[in-house]
JSON list of C-alpha atoms in Angstrom, two decimals:
[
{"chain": "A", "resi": 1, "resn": "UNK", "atom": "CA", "xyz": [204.58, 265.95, 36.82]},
{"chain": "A", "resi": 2, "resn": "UNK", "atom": "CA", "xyz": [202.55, 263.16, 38.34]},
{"chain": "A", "resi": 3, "resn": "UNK", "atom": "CA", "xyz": [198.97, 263.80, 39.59]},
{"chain": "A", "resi": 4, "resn": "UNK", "atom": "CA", "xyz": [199.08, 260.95, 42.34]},
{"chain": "A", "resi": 5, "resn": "UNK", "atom": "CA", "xyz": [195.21, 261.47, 43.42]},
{"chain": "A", "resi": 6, "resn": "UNK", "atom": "CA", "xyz": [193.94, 260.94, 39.70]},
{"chain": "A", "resi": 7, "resn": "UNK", "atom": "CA", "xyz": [195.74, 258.07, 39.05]},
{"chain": "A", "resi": 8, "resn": "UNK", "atom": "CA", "xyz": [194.10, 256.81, 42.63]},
{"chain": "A", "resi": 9, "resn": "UNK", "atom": "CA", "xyz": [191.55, 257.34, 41.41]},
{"chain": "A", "resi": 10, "resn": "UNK", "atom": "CA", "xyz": [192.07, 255.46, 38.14]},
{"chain": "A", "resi": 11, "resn": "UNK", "atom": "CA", "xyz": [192.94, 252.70, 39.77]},
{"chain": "A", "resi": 12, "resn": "UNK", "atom": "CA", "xyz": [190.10, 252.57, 42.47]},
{"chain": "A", "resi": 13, "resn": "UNK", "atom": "CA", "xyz": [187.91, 252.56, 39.37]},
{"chain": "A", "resi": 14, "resn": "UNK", "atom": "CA", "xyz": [189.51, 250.10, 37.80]},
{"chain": "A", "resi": 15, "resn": "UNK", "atom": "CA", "xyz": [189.46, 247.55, 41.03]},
{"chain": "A", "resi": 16, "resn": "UNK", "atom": "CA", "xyz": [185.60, 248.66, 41.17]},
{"chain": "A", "resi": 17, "resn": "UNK", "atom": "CA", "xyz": [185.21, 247.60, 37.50]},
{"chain": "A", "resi": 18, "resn": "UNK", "atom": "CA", "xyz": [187.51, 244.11, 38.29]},
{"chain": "A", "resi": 19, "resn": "UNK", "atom": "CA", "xyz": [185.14, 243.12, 40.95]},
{"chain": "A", "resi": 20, "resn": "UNK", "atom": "CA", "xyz": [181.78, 243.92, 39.05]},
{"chain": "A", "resi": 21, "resn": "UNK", "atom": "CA", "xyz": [183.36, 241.78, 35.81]},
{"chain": "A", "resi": 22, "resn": "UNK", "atom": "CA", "xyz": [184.22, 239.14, 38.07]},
{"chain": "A", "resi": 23, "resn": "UNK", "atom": "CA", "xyz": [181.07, 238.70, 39.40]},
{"chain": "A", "resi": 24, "resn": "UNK", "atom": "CA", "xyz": [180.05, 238.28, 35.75]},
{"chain": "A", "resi": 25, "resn": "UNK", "atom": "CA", "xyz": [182.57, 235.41, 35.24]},
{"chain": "A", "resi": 26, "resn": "UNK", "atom": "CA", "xyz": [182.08, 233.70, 38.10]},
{"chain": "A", "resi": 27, "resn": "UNK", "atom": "CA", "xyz": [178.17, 232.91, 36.60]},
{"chain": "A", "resi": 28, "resn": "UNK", "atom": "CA", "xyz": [180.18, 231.87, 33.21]},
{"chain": "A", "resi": 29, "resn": "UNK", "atom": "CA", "xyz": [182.54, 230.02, 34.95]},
{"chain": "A", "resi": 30, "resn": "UNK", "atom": "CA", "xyz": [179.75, 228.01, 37.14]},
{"chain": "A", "resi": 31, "resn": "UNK", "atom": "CA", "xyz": [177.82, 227.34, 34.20]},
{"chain": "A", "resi": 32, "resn": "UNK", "atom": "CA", "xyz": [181.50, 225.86, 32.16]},
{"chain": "A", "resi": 33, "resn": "UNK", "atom": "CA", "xyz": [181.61, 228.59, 29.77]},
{"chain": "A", "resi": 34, "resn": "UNK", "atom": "CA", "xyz": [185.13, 229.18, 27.75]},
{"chain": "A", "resi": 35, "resn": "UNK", "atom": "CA", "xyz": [185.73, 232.84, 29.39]},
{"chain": "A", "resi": 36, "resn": "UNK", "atom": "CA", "xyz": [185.47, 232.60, 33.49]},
{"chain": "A", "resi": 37, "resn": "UNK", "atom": "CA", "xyz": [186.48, 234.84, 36.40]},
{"chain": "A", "resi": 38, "resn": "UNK", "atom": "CA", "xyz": [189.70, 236.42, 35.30]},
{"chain": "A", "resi": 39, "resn": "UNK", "atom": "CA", "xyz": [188.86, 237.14, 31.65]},
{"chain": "A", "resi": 40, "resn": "UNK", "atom": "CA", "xyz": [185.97, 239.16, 32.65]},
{"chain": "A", "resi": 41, "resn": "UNK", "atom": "CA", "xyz": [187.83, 240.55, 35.59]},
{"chain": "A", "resi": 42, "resn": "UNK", "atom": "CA", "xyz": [190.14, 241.56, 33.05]},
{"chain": "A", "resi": 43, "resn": "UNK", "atom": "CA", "xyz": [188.45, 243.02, 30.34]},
{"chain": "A", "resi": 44, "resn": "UNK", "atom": "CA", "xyz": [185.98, 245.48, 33.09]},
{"chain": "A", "resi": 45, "resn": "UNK", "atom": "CA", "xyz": [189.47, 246.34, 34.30]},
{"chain": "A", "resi": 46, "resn": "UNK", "atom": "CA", "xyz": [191.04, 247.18, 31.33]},
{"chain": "A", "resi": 47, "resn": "UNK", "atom": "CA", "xyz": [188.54, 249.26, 29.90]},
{"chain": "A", "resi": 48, "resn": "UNK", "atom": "CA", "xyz": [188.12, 251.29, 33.07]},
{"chain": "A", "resi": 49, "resn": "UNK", "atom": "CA", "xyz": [191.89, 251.86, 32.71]},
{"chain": "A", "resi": 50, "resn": "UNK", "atom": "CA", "xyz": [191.84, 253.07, 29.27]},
{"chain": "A", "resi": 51, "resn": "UNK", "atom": "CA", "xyz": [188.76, 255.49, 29.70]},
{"chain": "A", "resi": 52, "resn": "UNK", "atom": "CA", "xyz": [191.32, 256.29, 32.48]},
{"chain": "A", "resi": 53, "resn": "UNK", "atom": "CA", "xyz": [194.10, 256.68, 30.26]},
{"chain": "A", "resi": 54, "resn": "UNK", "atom": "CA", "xyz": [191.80, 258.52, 27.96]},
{"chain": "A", "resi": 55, "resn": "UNK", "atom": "CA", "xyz": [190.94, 261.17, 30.52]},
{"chain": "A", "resi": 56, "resn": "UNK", "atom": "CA", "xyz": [194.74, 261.59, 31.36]},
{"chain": "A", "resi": 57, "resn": "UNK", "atom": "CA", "xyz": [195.74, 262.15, 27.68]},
{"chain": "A", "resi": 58, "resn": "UNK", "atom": "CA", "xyz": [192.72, 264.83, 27.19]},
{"chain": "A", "resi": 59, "resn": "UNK", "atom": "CA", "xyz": [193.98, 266.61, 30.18]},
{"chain": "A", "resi": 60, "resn": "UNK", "atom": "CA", "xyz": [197.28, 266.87, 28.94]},
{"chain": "A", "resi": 61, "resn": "UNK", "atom": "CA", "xyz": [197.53, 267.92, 25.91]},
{"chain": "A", "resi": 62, "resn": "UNK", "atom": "CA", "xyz": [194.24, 270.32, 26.81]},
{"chain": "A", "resi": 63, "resn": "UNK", "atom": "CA", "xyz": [195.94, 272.34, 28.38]},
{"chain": "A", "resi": 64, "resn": "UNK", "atom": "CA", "xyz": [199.57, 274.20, 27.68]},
{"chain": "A", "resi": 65, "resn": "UNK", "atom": "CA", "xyz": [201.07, 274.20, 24.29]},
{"chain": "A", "resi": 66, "resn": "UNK", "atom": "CA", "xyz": [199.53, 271.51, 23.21]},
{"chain": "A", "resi": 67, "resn": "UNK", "atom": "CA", "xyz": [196.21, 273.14, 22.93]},
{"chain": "A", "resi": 68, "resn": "UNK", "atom": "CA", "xyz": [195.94, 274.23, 19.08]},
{"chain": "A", "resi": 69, "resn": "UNK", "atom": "CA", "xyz": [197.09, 270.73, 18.01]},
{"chain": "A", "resi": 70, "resn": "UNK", "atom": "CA", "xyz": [195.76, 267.84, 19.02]},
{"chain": "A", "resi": 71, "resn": "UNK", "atom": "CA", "xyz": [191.55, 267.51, 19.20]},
{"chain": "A", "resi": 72, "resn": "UNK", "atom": "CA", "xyz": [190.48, 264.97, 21.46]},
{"chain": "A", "resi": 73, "resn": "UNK", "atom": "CA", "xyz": [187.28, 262.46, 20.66]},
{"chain": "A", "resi": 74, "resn": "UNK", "atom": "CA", "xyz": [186.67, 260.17, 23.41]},
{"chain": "A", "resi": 75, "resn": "UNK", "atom": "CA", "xyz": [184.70, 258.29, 21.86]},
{"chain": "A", "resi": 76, "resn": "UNK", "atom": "CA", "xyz": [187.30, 256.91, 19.79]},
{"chain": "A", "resi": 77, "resn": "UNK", "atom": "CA", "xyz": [188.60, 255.36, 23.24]},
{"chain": "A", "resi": 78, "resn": "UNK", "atom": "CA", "xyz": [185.42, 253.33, 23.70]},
{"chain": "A", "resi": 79, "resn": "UNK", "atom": "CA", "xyz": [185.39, 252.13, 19.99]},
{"chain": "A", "resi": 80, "resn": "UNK", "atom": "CA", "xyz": [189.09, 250.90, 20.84]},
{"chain": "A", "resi": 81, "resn": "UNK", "atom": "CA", "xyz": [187.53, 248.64, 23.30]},
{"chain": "A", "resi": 82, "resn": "UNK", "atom": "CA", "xyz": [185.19, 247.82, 21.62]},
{"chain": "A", "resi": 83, "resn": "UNK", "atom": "CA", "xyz": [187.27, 246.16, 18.64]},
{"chain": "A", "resi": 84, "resn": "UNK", "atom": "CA", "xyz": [189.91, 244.42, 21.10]},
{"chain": "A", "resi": 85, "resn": "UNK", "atom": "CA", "xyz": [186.91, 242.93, 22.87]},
{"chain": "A", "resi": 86, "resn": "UNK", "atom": "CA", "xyz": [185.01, 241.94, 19.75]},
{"chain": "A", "resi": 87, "resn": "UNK", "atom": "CA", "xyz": [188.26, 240.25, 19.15]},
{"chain": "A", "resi": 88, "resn": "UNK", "atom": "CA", "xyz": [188.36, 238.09, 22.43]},
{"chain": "A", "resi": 89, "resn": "UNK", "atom": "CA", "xyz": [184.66, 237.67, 21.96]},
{"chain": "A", "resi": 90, "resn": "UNK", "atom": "CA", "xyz": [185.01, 236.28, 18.60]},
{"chain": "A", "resi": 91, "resn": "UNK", "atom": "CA", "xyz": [187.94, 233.90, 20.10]},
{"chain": "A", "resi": 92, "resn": "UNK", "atom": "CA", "xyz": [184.66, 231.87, 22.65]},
{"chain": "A", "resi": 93, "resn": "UNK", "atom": "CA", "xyz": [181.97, 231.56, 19.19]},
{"chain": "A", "resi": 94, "resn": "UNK", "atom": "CA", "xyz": [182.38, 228.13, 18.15]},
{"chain": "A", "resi": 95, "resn": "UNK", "atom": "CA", "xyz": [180.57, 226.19, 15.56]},
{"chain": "A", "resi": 96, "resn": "UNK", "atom": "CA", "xyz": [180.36, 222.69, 15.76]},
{"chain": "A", "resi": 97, "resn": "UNK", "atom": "CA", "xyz": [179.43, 220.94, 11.97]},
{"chain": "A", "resi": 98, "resn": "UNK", "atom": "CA", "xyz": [177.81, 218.01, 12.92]},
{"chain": "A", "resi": 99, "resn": "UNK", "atom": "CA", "xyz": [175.68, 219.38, 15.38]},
{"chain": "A", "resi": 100, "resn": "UNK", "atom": "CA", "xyz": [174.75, 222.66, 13.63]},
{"chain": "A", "resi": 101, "resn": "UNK", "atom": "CA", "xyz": [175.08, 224.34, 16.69]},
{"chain": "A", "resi": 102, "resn": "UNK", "atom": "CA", "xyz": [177.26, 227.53, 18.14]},
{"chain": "A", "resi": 103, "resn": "UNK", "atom": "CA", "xyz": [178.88, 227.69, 21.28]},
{"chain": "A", "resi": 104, "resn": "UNK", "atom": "CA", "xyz": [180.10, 230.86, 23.16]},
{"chain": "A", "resi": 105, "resn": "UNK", "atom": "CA", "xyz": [177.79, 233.59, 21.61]},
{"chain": "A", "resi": 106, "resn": "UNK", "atom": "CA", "xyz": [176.46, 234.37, 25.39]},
{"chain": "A", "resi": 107, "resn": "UNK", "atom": "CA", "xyz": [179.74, 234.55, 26.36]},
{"chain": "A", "resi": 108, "resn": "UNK", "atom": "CA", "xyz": [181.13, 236.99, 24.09]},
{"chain": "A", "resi": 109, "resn": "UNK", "atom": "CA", "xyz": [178.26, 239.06, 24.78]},
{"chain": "A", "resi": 110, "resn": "UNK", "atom": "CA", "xyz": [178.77, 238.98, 28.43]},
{"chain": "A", "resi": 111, "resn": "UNK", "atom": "CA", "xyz": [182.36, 239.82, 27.37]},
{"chain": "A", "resi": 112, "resn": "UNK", "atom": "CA", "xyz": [181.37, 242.68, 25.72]},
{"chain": "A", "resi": 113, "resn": "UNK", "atom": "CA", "xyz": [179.01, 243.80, 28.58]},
{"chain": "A", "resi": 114, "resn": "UNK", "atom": "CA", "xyz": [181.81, 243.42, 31.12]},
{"chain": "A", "resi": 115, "resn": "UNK", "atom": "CA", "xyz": [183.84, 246.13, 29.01]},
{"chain": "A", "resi": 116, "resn": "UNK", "atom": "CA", "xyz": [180.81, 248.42, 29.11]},
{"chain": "A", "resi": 117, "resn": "UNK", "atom": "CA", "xyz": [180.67, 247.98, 32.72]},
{"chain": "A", "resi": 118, "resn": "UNK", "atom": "CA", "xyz": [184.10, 249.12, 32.90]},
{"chain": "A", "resi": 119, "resn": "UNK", "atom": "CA", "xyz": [183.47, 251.87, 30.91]},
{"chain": "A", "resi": 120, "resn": "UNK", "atom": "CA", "xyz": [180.63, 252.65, 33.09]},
{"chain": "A", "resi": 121, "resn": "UNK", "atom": "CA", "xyz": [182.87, 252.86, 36.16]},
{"chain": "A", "resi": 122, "resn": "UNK", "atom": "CA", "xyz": [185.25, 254.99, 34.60]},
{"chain": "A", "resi": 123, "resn": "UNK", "atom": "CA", "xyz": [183.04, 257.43, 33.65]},
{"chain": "A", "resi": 124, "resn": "UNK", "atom": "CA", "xyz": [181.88, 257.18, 37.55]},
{"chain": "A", "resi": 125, "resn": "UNK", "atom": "CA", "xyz": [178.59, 255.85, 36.26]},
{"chain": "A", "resi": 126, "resn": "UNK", "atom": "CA", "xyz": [178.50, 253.77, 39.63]},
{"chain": "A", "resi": 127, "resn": "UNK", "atom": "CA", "xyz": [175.00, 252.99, 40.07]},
{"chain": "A", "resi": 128, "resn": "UNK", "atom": "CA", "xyz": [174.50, 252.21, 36.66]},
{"chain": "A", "resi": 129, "resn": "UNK", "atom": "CA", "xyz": [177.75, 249.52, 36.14]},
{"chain": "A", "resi": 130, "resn": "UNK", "atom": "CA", "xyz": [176.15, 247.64, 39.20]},
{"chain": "A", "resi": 131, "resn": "UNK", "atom": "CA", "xyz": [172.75, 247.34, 37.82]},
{"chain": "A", "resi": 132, "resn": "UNK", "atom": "CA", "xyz": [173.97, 246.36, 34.48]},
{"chain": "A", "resi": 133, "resn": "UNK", "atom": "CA", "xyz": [175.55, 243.93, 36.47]},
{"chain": "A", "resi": 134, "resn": "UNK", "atom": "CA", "xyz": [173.01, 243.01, 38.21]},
{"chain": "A", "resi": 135, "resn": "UNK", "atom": "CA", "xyz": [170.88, 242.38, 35.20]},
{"chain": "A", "resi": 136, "resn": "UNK", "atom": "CA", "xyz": [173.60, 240.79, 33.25]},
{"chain": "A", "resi": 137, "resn": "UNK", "atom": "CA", "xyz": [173.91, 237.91, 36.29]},
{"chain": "A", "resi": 138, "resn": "UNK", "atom": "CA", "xyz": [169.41, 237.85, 35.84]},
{"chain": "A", "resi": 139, "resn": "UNK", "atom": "CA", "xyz": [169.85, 236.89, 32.45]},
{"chain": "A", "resi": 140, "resn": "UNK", "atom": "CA", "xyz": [172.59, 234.89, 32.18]},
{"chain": "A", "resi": 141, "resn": "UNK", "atom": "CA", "xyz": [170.82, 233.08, 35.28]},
{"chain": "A", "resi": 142, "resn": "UNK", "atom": "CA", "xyz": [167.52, 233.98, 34.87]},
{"chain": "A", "resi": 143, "resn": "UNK", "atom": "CA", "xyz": [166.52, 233.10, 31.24]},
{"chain": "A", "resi": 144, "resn": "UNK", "atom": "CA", "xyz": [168.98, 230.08, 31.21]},
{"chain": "A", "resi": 145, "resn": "UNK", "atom": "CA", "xyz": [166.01, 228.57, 33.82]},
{"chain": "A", "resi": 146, "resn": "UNK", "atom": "CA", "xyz": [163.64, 230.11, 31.42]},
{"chain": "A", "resi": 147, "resn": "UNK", "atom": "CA", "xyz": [165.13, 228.37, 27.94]},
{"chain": "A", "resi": 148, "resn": "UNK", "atom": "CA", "xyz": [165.60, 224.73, 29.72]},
{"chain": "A", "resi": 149, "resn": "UNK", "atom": "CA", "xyz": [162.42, 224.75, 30.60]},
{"chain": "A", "resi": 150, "resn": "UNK", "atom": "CA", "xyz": [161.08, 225.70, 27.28]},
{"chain": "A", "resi": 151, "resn": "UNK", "atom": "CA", "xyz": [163.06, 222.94, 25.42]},
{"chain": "A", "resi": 152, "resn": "UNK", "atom": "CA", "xyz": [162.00, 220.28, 28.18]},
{"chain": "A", "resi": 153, "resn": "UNK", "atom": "CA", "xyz": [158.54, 221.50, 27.39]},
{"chain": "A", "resi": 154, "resn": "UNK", "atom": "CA", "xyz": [159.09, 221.08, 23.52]},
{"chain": "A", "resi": 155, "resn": "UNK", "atom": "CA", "xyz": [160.98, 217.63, 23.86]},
{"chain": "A", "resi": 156, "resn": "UNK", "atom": "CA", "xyz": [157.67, 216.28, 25.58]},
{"chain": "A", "resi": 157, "resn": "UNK", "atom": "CA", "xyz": [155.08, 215.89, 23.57]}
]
C-alpha cells in the first residue's frame, strides 16, 4: 500500500534541500572549486531522501507484525550519510608536493554541510537549513575577502 501524500512530501523536501545545496555550489563553482552546482545539489538531495527513506522504513515495520522485531535508530541513517559523504569529500582534498599545500578541504566541508542541510529539511527543520545556508554562502564568501586580505597584508612588508 502506497502512502502517495508522504512520499509528496518526501520529495518536496528533497527539491527544497536540492535548491538550498545548489545555492551552496553555485559559490564553489564561481570561485573554480572541484565540486560545483550539481554535486551539492545532489548530496542535500540525497540525504533529504534517505532521512525520507528512513522515516518510511520506521513507519513500517512500527507498526503490524513487524513490531517485536526490528528496533529502529535513526541515527544510524545520518551516520550513513555521513560516511558516503566523507567519501566524496575525501575525493576534492588534494595535496600538491611541491607546493606543500592542500586543495579542496573547504570544499569537502561545504560538502558535508550541504548533507546536513538536507538532513535539516527532512527533518522539516526549514528555518534552520536556510540559515545554515545562509551562513555557509557568508563564509565561504565572507572570510575568503577576509583571508586575501590578510595574506596581501602579510606579503607587504
Amino acid at each position: 500500500m502506497s502512502n502517495w501524500p508522504a512520499q509528496l512530501a518526501v520529495l518536496a523536501e528533497v527539491f527544497v534541500a536540492m535548491i538550498l545545496g545548489g545555492t551552496i555550489g553555485i559559490e564553489r563553482s564561481t570561485a573554480n572549486k572541484p565540486a560545483g552546482f550539481r554535486t551539492h545539489m545532489l548530496v542535500a538531495g540525497a540525504a533529504a531522501l534517505l532521512v525520507g527513506l528512513s522515516d518510511a522504513l520506521i513507519y513500517r515495520f512500527n507498526s503490524g507484525a513487524h513490531i517485536d522485531l526490528i528496533e529502529s535508530d535513526p541515527i544510524r541513517v545520518i551516520q550513513a550519510i555521513i560516511a558516503g559523504i566523507s567519501f566524496l569529500g575525501a575525493g576534492t582534498i588534494f595535496r600538491h608536493p611541491k607546493k606543500q599545500h592542500v586543495e579542496g578541504l573547504t570544499t569537502a566541508a561545504s560538502l558535508l554541510l550541504s548533507g546536513a542541510i538536507g538532513i535539516s529539511v527532512a527533518l522539516r527543520q526549514f528555518v534552520l537549513a536556510v540559515a545554515v545556508t545562509v551562513l555557509t554562502l557568508a563564509v565561504l564568501r565572507g572570510v575568503d575577502f577576509i583571508e586575501r586580505r590578510i595574506n596581501n597584508s602579510i606579503e607587504k612588508p
